JSON list of C-alpha atoms in Angstrom, two decimals:
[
{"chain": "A", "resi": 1, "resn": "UNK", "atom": "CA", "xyz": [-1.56, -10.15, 13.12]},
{"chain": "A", "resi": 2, "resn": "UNK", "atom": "CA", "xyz": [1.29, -7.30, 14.13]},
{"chain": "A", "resi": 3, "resn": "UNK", "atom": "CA", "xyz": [3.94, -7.28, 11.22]},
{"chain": "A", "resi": 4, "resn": "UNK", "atom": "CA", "xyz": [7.31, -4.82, 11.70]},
{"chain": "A", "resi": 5, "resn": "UNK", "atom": "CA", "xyz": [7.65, -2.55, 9.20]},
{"chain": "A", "resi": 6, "resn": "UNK", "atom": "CA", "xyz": [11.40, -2.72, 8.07]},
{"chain": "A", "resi": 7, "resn": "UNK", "atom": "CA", "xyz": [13.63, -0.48, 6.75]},
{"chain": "A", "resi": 8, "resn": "UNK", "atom": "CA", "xyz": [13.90, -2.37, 3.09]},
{"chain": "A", "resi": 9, "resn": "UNK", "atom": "CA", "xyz": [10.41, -1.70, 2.74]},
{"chain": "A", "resi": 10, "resn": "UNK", "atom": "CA", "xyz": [10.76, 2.04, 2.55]},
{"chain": "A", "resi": 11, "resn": "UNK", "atom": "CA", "xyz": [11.10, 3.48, -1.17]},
{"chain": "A", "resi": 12, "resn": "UNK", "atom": "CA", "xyz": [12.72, 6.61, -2.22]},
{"chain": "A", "resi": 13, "resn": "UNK", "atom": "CA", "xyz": [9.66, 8.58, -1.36]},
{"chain": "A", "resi": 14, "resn": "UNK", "atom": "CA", "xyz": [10.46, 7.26, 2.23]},
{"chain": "A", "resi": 15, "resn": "UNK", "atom": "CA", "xyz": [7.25, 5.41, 2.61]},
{"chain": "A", "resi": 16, "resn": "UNK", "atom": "CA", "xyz": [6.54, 1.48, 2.22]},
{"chain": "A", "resi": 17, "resn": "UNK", "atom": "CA", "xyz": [6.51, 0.85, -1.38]},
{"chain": "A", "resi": 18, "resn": "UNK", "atom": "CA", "xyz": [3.38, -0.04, -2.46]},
{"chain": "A", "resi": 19, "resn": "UNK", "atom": "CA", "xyz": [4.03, -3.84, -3.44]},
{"chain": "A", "resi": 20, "resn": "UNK", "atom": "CA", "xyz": [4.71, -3.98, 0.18]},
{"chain": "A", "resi": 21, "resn": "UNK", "atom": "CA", "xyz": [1.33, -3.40, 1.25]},
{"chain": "A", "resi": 22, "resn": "UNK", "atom": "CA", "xyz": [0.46, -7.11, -0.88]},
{"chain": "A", "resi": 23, "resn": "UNK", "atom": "CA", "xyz": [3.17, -8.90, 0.92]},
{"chain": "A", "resi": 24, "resn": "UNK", "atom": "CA", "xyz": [1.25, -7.33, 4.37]},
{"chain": "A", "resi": 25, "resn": "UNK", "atom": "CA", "xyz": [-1.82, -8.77, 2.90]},
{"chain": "A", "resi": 26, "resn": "UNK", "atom": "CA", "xyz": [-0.08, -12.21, 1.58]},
{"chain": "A", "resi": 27, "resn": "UNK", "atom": "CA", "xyz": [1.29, -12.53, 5.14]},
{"chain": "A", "resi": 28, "resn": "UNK", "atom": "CA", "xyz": [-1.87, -12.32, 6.73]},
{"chain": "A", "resi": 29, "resn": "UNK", "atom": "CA", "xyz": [-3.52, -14.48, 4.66]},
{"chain": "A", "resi": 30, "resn": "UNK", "atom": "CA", "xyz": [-0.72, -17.08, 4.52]},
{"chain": "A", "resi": 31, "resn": "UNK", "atom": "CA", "xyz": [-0.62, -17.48, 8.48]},
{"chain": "A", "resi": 32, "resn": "UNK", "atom": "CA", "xyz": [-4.25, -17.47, 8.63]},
{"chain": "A", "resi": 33, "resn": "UNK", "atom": "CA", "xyz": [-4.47, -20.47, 6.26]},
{"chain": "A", "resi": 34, "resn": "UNK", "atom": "CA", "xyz": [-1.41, -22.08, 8.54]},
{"chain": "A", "resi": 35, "resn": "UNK", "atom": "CA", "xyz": [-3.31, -20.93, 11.79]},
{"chain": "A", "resi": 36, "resn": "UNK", "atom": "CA", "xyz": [-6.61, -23.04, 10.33]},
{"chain": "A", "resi": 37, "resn": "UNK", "atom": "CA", "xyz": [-4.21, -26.14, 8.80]},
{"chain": "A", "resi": 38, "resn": "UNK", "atom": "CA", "xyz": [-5.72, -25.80, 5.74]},
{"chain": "A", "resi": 39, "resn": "UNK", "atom": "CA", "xyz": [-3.86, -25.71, 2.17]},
{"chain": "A", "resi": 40, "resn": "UNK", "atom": "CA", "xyz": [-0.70, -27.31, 3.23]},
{"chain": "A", "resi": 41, "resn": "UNK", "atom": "CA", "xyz": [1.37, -27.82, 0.32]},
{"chain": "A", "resi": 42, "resn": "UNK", "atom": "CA", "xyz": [1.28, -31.56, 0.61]},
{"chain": "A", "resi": 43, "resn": "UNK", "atom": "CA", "xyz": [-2.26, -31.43, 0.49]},
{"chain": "A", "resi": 44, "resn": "UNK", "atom": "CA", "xyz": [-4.19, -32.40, -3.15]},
{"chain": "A", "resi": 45, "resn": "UNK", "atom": "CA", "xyz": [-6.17, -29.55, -2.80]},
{"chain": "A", "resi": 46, "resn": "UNK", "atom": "CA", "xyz": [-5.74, -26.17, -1.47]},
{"chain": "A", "resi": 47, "resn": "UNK", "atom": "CA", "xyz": [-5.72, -22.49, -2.28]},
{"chain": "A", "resi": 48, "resn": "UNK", "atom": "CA", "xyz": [-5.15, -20.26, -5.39]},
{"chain": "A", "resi": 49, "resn": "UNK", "atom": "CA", "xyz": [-5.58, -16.32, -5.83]},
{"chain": "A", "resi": 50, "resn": "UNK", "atom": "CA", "xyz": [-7.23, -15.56, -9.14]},
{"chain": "A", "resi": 51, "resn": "UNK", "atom": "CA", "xyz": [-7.42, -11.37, -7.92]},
{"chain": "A", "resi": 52, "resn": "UNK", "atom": "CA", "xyz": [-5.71, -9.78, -5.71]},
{"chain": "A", "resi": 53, "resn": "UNK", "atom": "CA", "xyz": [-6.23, -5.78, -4.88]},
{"chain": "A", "resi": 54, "resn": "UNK", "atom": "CA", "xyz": [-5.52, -3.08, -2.11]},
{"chain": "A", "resi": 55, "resn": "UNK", "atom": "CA", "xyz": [-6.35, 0.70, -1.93]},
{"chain": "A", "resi": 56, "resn": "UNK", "atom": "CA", "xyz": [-4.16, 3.02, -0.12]},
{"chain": "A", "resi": 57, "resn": "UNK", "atom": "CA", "xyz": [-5.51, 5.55, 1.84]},
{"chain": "A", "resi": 58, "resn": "UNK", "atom": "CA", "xyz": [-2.69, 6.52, 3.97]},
{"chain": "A", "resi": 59, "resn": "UNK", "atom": "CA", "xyz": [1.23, 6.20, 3.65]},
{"chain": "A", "resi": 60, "resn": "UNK", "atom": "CA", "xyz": [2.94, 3.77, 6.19]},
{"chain": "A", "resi": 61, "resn": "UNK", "atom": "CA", "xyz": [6.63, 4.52, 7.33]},
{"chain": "A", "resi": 62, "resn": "UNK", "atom": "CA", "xyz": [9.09, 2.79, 9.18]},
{"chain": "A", "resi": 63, "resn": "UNK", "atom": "CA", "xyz": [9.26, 2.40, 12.20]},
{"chain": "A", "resi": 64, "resn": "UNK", "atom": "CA", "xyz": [6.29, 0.84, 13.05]},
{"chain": "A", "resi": 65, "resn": "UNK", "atom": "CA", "xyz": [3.94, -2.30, 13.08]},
{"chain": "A", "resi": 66, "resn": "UNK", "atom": "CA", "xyz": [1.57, -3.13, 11.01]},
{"chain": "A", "resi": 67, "resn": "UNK", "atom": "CA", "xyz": [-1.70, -4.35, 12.29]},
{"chain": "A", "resi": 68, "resn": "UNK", "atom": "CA", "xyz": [-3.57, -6.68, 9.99]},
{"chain": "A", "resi": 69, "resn": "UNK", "atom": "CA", "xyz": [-6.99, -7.81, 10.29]},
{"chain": "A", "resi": 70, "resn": "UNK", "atom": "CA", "xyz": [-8.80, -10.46, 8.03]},
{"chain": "A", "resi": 71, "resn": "UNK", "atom": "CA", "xyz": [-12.22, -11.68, 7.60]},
{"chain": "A", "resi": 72, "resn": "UNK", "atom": "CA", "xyz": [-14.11, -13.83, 4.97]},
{"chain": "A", "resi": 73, "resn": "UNK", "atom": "CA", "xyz": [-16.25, -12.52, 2.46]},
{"chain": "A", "resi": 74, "resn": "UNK", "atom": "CA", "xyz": [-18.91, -13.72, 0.47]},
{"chain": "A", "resi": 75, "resn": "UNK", "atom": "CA", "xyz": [-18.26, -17.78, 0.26]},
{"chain": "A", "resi": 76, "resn": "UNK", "atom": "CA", "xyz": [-19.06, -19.58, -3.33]},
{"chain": "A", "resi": 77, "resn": "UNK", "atom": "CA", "xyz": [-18.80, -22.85, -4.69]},
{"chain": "A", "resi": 78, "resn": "UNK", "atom": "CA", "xyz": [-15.56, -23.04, -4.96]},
{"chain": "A", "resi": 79, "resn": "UNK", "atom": "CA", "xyz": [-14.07, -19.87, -3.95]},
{"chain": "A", "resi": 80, "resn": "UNK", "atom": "CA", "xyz": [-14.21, -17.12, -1.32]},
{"chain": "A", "resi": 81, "resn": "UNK", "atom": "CA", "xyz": [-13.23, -13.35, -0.86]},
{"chain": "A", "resi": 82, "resn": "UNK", "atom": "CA", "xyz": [-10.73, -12.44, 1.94]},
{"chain": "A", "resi": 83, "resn": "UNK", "atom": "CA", "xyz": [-11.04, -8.56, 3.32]},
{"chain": "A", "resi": 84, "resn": "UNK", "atom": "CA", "xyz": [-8.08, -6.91, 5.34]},
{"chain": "A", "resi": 85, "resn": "UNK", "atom": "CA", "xyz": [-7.34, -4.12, 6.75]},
{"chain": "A", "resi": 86, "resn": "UNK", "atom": "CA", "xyz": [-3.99, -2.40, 7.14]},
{"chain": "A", "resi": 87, "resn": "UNK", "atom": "CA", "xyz": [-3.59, -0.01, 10.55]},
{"chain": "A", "resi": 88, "resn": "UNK", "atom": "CA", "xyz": [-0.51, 0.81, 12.48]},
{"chain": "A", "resi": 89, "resn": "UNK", "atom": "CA", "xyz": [-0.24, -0.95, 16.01]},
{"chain": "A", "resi": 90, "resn": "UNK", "atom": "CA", "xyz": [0.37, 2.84, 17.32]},
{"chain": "A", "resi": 91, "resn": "UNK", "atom": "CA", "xyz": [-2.90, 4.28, 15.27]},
{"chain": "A", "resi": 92, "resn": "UNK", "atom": "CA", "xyz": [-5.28, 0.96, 15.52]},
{"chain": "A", "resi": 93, "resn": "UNK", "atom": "CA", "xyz": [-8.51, 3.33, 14.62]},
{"chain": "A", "resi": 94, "resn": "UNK", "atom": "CA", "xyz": [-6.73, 4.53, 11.43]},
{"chain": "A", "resi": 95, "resn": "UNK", "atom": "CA", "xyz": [-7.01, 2.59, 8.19]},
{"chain": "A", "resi": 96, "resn": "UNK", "atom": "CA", "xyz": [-3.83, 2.64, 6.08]},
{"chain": "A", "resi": 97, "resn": "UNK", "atom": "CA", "xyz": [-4.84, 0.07, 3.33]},
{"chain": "A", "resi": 98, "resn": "UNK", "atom": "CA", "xyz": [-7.74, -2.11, 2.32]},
{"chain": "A", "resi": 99, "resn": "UNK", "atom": "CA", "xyz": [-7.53, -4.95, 0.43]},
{"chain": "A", "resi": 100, "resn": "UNK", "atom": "CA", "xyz": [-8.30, -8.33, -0.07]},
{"chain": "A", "resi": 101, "resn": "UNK", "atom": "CA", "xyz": [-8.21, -11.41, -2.21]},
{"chain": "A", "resi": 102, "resn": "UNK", "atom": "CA", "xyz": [-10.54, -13.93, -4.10]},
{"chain": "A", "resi": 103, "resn": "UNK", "atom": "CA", "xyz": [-9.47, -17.65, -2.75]},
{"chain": "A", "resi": 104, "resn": "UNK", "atom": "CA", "xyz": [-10.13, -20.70, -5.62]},
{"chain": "A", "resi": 105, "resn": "UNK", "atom": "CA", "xyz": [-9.77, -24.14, -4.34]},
{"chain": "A", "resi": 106, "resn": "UNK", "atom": "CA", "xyz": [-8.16, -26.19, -6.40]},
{"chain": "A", "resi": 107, "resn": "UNK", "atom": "CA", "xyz": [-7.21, -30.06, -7.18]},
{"chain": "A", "resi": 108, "resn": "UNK", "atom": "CA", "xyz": [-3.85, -29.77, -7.62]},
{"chain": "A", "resi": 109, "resn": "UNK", "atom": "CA", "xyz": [-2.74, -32.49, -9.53]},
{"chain": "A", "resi": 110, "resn": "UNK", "atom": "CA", "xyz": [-5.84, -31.76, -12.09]},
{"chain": "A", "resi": 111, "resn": "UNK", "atom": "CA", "xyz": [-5.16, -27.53, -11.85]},
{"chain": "A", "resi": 112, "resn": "UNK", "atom": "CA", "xyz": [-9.18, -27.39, -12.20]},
{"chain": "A", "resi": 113, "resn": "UNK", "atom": "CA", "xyz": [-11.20, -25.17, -9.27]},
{"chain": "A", "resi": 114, "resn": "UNK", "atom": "CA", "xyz": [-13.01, -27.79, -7.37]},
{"chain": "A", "resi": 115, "resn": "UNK", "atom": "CA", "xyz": [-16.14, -27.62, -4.74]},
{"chain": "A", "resi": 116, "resn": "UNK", "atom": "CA", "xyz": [-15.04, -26.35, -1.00]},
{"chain": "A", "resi": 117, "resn": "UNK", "atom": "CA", "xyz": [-14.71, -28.88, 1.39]},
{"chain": "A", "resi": 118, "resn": "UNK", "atom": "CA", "xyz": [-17.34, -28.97, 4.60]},
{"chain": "A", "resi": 119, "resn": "UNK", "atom": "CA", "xyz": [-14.58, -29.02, 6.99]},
{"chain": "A", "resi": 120, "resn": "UNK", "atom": "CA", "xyz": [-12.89, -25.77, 4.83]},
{"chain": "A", "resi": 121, "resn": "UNK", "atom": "CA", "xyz": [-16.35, -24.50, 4.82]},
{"chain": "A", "resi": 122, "resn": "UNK", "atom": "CA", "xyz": [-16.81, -24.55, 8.45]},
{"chain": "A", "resi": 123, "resn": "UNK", "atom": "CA", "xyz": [-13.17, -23.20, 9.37]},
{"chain": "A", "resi": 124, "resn": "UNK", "atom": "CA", "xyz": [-14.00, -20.03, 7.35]},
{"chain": "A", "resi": 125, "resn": "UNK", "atom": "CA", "xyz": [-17.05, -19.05, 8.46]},
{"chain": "A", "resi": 126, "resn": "UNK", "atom": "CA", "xyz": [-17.61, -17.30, 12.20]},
{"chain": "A", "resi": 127, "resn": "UNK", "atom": "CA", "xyz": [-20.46, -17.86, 13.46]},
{"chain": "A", "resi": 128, "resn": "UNK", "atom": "CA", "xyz": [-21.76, -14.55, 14.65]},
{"chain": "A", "resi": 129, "resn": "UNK", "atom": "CA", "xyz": [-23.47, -13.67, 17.96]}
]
């Protein structure tokens, strides 16, 4: 996913501020989820974060587009890990940021983690080969 860097998300070091880099990595999660239909917020059960991290290795500036690219990590009962990479659309071998999140699923209407679905099982994992 290709995100524009804007000018509001420059700080007064004149790079983006780094609580910018986990609105990059919400975004990419978010649309991912919405790309998959899953977690809807009518749904009775859908995602939480319970951790959320990113190093930075290099500084982004504007202008520019970030590239962001997601996978699934290791897959639990009820939970799973989300890797991303940050990159500039103009430097795609250069790695800005890392980061990632761990995914509960919850019932909603109980707030308790609950087992992940088959058919949120399946849309997660790519098969490789």
């Amino acid at each position: 996913m290709d995100i524009p860097i804007r000018w509001g998300d420059m700080d007064a070091m004149g790079h983006v501020n780094n609580t910018v880099y986990f609105r990059y990595l919400e975004q990419l999660r978010i649309s991912w989820f919405d790309a998959l239909g899953i977690g809807g917020r009518d749904d009775p059960h859908g995602p939480v974060i319970v951790n959320a991290h990113c190093s930075f290795i290099r500084e982004l500036r504007y202008p520019g587009t970030v590239r962001g690219r997601m996978q699934v990590g290791e897959i639990g009962r009820s939970s799973f890990e989300t890797i991303a990479t940050l990159s500039r659309t103009d430097d795609p071998d250069t790695v800005y940021a890392e980061g990632g999140a761990k995914v509960v699923w919850v019932d909603r209407a109980m707030r308790k983690s609950t087992p992940l679905p088959d058919v949120i099982r399946k849309a997660i994992v790519v098969p490789v080969g």
